[in-house]
mmCIF file of C-alpha atoms in Angstrom:
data_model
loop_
_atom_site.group_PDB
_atom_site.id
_atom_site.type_symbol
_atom_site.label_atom_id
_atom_site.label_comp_id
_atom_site.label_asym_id
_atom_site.label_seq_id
_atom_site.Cartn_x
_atom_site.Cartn_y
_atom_site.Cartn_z
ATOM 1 C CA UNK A 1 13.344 -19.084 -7.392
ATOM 2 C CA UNK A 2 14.263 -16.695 -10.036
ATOM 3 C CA UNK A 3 12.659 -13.190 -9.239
ATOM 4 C CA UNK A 4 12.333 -11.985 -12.656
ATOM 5 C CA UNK A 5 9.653 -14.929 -13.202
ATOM 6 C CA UNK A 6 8.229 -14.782 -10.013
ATOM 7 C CA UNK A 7 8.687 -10.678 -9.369
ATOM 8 C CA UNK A 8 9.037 -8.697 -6.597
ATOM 9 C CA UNK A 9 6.896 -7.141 -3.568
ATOM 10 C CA UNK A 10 6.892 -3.721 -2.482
ATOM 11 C CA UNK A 11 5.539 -1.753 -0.041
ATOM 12 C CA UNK A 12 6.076 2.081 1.309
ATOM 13 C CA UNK A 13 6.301 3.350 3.368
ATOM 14 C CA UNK A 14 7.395 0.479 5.778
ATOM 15 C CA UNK A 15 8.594 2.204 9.103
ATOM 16 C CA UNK A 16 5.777 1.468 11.039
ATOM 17 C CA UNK A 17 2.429 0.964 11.732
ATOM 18 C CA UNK A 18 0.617 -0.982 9.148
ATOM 19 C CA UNK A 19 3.320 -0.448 6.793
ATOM 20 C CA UNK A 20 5.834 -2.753 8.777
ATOM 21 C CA UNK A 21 2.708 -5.378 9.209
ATOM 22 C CA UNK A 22 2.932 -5.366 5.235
ATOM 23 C CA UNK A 23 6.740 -5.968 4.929
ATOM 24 C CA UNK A 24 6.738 -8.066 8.080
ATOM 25 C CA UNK A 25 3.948 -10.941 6.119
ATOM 26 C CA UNK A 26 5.233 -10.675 2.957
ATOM 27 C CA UNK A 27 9.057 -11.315 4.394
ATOM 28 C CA UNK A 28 7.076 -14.443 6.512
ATOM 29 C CA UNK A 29 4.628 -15.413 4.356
ATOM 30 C CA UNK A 30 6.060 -15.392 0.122
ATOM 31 C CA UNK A 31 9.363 -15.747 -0.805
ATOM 32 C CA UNK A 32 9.845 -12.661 -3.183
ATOM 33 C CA UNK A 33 12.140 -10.167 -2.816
ATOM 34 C CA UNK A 34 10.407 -7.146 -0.883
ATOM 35 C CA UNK A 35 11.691 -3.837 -1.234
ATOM 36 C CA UNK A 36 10.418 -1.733 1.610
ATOM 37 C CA UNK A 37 10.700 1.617 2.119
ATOM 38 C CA UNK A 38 11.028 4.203 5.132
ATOM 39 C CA UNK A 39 11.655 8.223 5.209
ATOM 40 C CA UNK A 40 15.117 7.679 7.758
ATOM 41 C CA UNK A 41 17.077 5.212 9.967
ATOM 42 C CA UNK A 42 16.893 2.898 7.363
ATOM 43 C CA UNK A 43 19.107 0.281 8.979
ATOM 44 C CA UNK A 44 17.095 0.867 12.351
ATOM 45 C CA UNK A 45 14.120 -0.507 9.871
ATOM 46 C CA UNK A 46 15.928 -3.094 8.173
ATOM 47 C CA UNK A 47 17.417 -4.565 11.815
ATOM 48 C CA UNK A 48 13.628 -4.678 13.034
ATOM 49 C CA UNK A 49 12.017 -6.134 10.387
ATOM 50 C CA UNK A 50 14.685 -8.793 10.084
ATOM 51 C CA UNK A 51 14.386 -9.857 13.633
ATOM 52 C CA UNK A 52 10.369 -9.760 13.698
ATOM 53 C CA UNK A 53 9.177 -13.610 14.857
ATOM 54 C CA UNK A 54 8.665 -16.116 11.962
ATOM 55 C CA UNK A 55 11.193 -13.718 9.614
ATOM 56 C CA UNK A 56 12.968 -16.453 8.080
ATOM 57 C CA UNK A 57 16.940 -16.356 7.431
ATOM 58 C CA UNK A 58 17.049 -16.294 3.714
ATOM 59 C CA UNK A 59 14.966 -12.737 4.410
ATOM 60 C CA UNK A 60 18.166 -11.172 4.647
ATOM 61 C CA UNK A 61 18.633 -11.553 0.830
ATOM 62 C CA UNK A 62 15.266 -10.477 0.222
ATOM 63 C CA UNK A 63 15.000 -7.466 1.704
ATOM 64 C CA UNK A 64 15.594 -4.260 0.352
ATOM 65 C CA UNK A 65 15.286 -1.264 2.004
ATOM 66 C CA UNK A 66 15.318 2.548 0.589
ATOM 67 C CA UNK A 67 14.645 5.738 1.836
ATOM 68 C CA UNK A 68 11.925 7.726 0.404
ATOM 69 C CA UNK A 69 9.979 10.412 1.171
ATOM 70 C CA UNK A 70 7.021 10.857 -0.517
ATOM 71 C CA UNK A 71 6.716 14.767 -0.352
ATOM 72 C CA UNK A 72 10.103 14.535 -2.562
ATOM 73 C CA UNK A 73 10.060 13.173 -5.997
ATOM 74 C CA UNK A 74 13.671 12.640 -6.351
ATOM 75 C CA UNK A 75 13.678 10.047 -3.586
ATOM 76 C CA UNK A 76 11.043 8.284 -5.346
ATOM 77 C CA UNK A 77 12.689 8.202 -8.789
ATOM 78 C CA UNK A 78 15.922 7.399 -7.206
ATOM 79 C CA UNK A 79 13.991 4.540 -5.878
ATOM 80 C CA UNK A 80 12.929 3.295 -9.031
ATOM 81 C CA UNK A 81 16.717 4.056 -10.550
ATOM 82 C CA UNK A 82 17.911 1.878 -7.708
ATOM 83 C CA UNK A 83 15.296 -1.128 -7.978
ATOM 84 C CA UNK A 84 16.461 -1.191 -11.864
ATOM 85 C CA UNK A 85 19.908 -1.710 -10.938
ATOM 86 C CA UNK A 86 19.047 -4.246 -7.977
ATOM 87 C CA UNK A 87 16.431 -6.240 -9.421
ATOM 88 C CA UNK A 88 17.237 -6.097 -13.021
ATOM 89 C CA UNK A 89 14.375 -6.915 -15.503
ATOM 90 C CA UNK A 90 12.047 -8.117 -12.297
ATOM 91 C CA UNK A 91 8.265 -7.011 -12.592
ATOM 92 C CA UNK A 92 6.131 -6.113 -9.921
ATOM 93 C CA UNK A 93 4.182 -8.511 -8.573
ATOM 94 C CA UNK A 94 2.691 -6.702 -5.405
ATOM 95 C CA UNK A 95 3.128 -2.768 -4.640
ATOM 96 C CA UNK A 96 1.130 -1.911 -1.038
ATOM 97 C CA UNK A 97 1.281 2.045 -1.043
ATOM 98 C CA UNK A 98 0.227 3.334 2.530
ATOM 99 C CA UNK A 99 1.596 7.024 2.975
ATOM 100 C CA UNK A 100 -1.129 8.621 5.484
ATOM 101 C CA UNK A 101 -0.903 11.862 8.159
ATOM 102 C CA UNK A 102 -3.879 12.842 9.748
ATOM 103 C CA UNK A 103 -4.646 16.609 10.921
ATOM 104 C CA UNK A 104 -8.013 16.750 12.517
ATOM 105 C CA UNK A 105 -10.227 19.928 12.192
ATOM 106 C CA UNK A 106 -13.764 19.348 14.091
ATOM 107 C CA UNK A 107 -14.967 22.960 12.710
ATOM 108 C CA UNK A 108 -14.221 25.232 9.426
ATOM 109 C CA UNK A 109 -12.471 27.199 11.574
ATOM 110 C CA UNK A 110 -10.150 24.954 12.690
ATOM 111 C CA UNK A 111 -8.877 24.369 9.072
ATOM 112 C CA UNK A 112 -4.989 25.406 8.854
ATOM 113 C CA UNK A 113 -3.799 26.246 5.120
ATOM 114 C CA UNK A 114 -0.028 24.532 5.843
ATOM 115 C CA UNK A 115 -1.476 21.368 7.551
ATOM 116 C CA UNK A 116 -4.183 21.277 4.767
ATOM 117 C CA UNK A 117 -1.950 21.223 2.206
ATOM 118 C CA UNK A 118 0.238 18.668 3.835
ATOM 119 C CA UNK A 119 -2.559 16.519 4.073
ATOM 120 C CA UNK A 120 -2.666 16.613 0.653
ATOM 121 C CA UNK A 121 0.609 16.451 -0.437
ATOM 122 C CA UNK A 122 1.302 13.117 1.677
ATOM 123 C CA UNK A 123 -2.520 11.354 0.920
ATOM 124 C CA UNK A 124 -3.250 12.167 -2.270
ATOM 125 C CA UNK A 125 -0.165 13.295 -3.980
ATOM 126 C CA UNK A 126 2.110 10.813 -2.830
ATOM 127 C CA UNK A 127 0.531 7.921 -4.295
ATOM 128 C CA UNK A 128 -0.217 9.955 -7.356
ATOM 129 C CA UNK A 129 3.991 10.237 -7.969
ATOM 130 C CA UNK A 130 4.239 6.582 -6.483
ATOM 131 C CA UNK A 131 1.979 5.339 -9.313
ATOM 132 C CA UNK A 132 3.787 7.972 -11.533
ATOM 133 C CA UNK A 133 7.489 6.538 -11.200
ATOM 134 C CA UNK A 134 6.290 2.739 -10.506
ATOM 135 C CA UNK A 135 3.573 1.969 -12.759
ATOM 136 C CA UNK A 136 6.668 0.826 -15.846
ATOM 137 C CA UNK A 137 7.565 -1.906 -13.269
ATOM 138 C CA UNK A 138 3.757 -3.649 -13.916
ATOM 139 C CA UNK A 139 3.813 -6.144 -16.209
ATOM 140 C CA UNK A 140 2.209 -5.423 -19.812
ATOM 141 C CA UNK A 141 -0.219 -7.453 -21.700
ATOM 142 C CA UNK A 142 2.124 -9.695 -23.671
ATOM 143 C CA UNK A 143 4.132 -10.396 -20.632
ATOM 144 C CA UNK A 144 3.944 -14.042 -19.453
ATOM 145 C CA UNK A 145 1.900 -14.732 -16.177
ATOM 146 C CA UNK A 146 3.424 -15.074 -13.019
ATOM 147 C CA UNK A 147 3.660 -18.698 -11.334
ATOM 148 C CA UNK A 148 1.497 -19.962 -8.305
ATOM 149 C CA UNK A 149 3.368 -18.642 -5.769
ATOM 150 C CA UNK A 150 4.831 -20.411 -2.782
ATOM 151 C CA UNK A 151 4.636 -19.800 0.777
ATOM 152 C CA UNK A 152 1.420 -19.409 2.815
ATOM 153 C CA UNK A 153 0.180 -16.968 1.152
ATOM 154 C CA UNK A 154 -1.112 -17.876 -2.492
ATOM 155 C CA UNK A 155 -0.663 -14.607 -4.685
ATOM 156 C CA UNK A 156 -2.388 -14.959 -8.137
ATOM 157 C CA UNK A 157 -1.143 -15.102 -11.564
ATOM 158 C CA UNK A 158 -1.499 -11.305 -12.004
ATOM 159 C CA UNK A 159 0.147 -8.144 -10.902
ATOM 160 C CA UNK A 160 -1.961 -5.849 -7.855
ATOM 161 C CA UNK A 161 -1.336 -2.311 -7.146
ATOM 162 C CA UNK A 162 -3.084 -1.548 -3.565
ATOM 163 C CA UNK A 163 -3.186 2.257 -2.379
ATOM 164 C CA UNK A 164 -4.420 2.640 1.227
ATOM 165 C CA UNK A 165 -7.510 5.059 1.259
ATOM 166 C CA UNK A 166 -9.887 4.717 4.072
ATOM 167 C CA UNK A 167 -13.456 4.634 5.075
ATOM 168 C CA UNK A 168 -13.706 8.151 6.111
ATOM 169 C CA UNK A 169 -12.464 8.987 2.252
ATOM 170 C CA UNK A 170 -16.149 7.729 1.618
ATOM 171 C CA UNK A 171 -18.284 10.407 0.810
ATOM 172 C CA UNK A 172 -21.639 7.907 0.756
ATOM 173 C CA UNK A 173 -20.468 6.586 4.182
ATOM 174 C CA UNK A 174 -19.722 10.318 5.586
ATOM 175 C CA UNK A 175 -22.530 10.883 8.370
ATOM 176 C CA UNK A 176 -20.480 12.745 11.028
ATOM 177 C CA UNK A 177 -18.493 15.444 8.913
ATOM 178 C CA UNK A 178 -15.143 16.608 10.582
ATOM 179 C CA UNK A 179 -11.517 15.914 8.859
ATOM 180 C CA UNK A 180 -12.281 17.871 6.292
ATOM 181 C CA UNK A 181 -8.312 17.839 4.816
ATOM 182 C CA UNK A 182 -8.157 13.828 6.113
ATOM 183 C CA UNK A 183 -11.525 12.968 3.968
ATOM 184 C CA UNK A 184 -10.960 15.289 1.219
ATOM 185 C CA UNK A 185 -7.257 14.051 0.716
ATOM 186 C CA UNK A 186 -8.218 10.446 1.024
ATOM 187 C CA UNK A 187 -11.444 10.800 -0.720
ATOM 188 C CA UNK A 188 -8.846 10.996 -3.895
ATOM 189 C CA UNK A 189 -7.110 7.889 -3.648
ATOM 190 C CA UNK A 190 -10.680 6.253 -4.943
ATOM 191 C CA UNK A 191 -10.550 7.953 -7.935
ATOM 192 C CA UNK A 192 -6.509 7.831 -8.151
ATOM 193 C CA UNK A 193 -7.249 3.776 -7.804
ATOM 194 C CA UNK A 194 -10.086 3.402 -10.269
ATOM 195 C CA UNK A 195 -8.320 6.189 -13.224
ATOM 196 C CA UNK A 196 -5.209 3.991 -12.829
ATOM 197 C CA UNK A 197 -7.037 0.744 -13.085
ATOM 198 C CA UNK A 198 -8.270 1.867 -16.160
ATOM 199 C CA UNK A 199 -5.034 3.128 -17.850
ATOM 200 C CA UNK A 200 -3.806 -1.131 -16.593
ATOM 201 C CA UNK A 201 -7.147 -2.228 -18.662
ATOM 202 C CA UNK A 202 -5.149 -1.000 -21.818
ATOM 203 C CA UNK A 203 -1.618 -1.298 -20.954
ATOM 204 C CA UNK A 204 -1.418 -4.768 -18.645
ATOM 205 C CA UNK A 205 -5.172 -6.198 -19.653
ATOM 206 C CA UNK A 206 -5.526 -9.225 -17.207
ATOM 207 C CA UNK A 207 -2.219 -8.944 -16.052
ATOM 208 C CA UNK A 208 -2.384 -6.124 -13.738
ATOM 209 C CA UNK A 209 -5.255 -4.656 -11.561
ATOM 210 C CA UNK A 210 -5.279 -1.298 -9.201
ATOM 211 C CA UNK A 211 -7.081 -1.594 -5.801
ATOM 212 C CA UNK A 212 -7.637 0.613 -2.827
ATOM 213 C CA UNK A 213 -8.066 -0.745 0.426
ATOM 214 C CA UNK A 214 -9.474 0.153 3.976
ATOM 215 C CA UNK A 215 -7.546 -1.535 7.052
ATOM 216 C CA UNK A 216 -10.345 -0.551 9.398
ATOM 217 C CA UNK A 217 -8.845 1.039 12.920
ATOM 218 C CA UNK A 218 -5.721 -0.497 12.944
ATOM 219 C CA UNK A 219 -3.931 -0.591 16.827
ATOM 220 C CA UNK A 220 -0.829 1.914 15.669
ATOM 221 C CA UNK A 221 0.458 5.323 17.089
ATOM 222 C CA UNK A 222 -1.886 6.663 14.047
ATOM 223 C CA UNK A 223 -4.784 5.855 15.560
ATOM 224 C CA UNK A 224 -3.908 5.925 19.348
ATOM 225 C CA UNK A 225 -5.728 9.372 20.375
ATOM 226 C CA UNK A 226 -9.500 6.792 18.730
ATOM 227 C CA UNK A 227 -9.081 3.563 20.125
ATOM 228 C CA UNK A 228 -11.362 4.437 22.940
ATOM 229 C CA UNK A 229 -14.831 2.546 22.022
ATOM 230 C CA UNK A 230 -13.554 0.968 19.072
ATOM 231 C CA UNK A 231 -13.218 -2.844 17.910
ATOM 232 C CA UNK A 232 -9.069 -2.539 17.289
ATOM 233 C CA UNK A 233 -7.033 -4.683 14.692
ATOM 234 C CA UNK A 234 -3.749 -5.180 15.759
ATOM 235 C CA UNK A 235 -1.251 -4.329 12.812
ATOM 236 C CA UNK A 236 -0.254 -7.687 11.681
ATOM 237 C CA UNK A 237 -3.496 -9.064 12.125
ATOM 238 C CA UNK A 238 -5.245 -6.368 9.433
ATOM 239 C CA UNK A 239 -2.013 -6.291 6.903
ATOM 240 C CA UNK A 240 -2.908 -10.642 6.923
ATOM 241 C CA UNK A 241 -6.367 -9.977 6.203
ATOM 242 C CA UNK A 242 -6.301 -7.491 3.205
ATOM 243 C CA UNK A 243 -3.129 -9.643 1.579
ATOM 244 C CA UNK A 244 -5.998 -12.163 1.302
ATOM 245 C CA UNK A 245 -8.477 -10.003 0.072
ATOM 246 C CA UNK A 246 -7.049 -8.867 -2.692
ATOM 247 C CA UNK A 247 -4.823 -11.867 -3.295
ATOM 248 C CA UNK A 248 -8.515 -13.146 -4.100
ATOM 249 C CA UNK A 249 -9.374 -10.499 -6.568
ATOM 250 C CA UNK A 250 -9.584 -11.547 -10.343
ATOM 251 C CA UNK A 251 -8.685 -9.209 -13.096
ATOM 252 C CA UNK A 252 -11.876 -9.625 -14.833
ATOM 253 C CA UNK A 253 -14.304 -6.536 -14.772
ATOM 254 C CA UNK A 254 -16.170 -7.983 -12.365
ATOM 255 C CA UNK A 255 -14.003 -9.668 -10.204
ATOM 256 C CA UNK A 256 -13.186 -6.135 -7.835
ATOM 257 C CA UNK A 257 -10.247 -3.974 -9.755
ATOM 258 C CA UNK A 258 -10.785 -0.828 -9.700
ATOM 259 C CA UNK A 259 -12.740 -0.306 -6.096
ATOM 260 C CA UNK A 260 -11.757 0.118 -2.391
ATOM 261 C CA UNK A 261 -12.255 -3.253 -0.613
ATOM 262 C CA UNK A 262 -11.734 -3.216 3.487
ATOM 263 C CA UNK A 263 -10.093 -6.499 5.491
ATOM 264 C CA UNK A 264 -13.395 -8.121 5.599
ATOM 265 C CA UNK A 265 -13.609 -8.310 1.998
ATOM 266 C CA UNK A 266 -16.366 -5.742 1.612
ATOM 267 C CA UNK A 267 -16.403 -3.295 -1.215
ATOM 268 C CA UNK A 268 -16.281 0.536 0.530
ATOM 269 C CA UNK A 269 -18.178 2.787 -2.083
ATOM 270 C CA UNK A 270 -16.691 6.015 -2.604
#
């Protein structure tokens, strides 16, 4: 396989959680290079994923891992610098973007201006300087298409850009209130995944599309204080379903670029 036909995978951060689940399928389940991405201990990461069950051995070659943290932009350009000199003239094929922190405030009062704005700065202005500093690895309109991929799972012929939002980010689907910096921050990442989308339309045409997804309540140490009374997803079992969904997606203007979709395959209106 030569990677600058078939391109690469990415997905950040990759530490944990849902994250790992993305690295740990694509690793398992394609065989592009991934380049995964965690904040520190980047060996600790790198040892894990490689011994995860059904990891095959040629993963070792595939794998890259670099530390990033998405509240600094030089670690993210110096990310890009380094996937330039790694993966020379490769496009990106796949980019998962799931940076997420959660500070819950029940009540107004409850709001706290640091924790707000770090809310903020990790949901909604992370994947704004992701997109920033990755968006020239997306193949433009004259490129040639990618091949059928191999593996078990069948990525299309096009590029996808996925940034995590989540249901609560819904402002049509909010009925409880609460989380005001949560919802607010990741309220954005629909319209971050719908403006970007249509900057692709012009630059990439049919050979790029932006999604956002929703992985439902995902079994993680995110989510551990709400699993009471709630149907769980385990991590690798959610990260499997929404690489289908959107590996399903056409770049048409009706075929779902540009809108959140959730691991059922369900469009989640903003």
């Amino acid at each position: 396989m030569t990677a600058a036909a078939h391109g690469f995978a990415l997905v950040t951060p990759a530490s944990r959680g849902i994250g790992f689940a993305f690295a740990q399928q694509l690793l398992s389940q394609t065989n592009l290079p991934v380049v995964a991405t965690a904040r520190k201990n980047c060996d600790e990461v790198r040892g894990k994923l490689l011994s995860c069950q059904g990891v095959p051995a040629d993963a070792e070659k595939r794998l890259h891992i670099l530390e990033v943290d998405v509240k600094d932009e030089s670690t993210i350009s110096s990310m890009a610098d380094t996937i330039r000199q790694e993966l020379p003239k490769t496009p990106l094929r796949l980019a998962l973007t799931v940076p997420g922190i959660l500070h819950v405030e029940k009540s107004p009062s409850q709001i706290d201006a640091a924790n707000a704005l770090d809310s903020f700065k990790v949901n909604a202005l992370g994947p704004l300087l992701l997109m920033k500093h990755l968006s020239p690895f997306l193949p433009n309109k004259s490129a040639p298409a990618f091949p059928v991929s191999e593996g078990q799972l069948q990525l299309p012929s096009h590029a996808i850009y996925a940034m995590m939002a989540a249901r609560v980010g819904s402002i049509s689907d909010n009925a409880s209130g609460g989380w005001y910096s949560y919802r607010g921050s990741k309220a954005s990442v629909y319209q971050i995944a719908k403006t970007f989308d249509l900057y692709l339309r012009g630059r990439c045409a049919d050979r790029a599309i932006a999604v956002a997804l929703h992985p439902g309540t995902v079994k993680t140490d995110f989510t551990k204080e709400f699993w009471k009374g709630r149907d769980l997803l385990e991590p690798l079992d959610a990260a499997d379903r929404l690489l289908r969904v959107i590996a399903g997606l056409r770049p048409d203007v009706d075929g779902g670029r540009g809108r959140c979709w959730d691991w059922k395959g369900k469009e989640v209106t903003p």
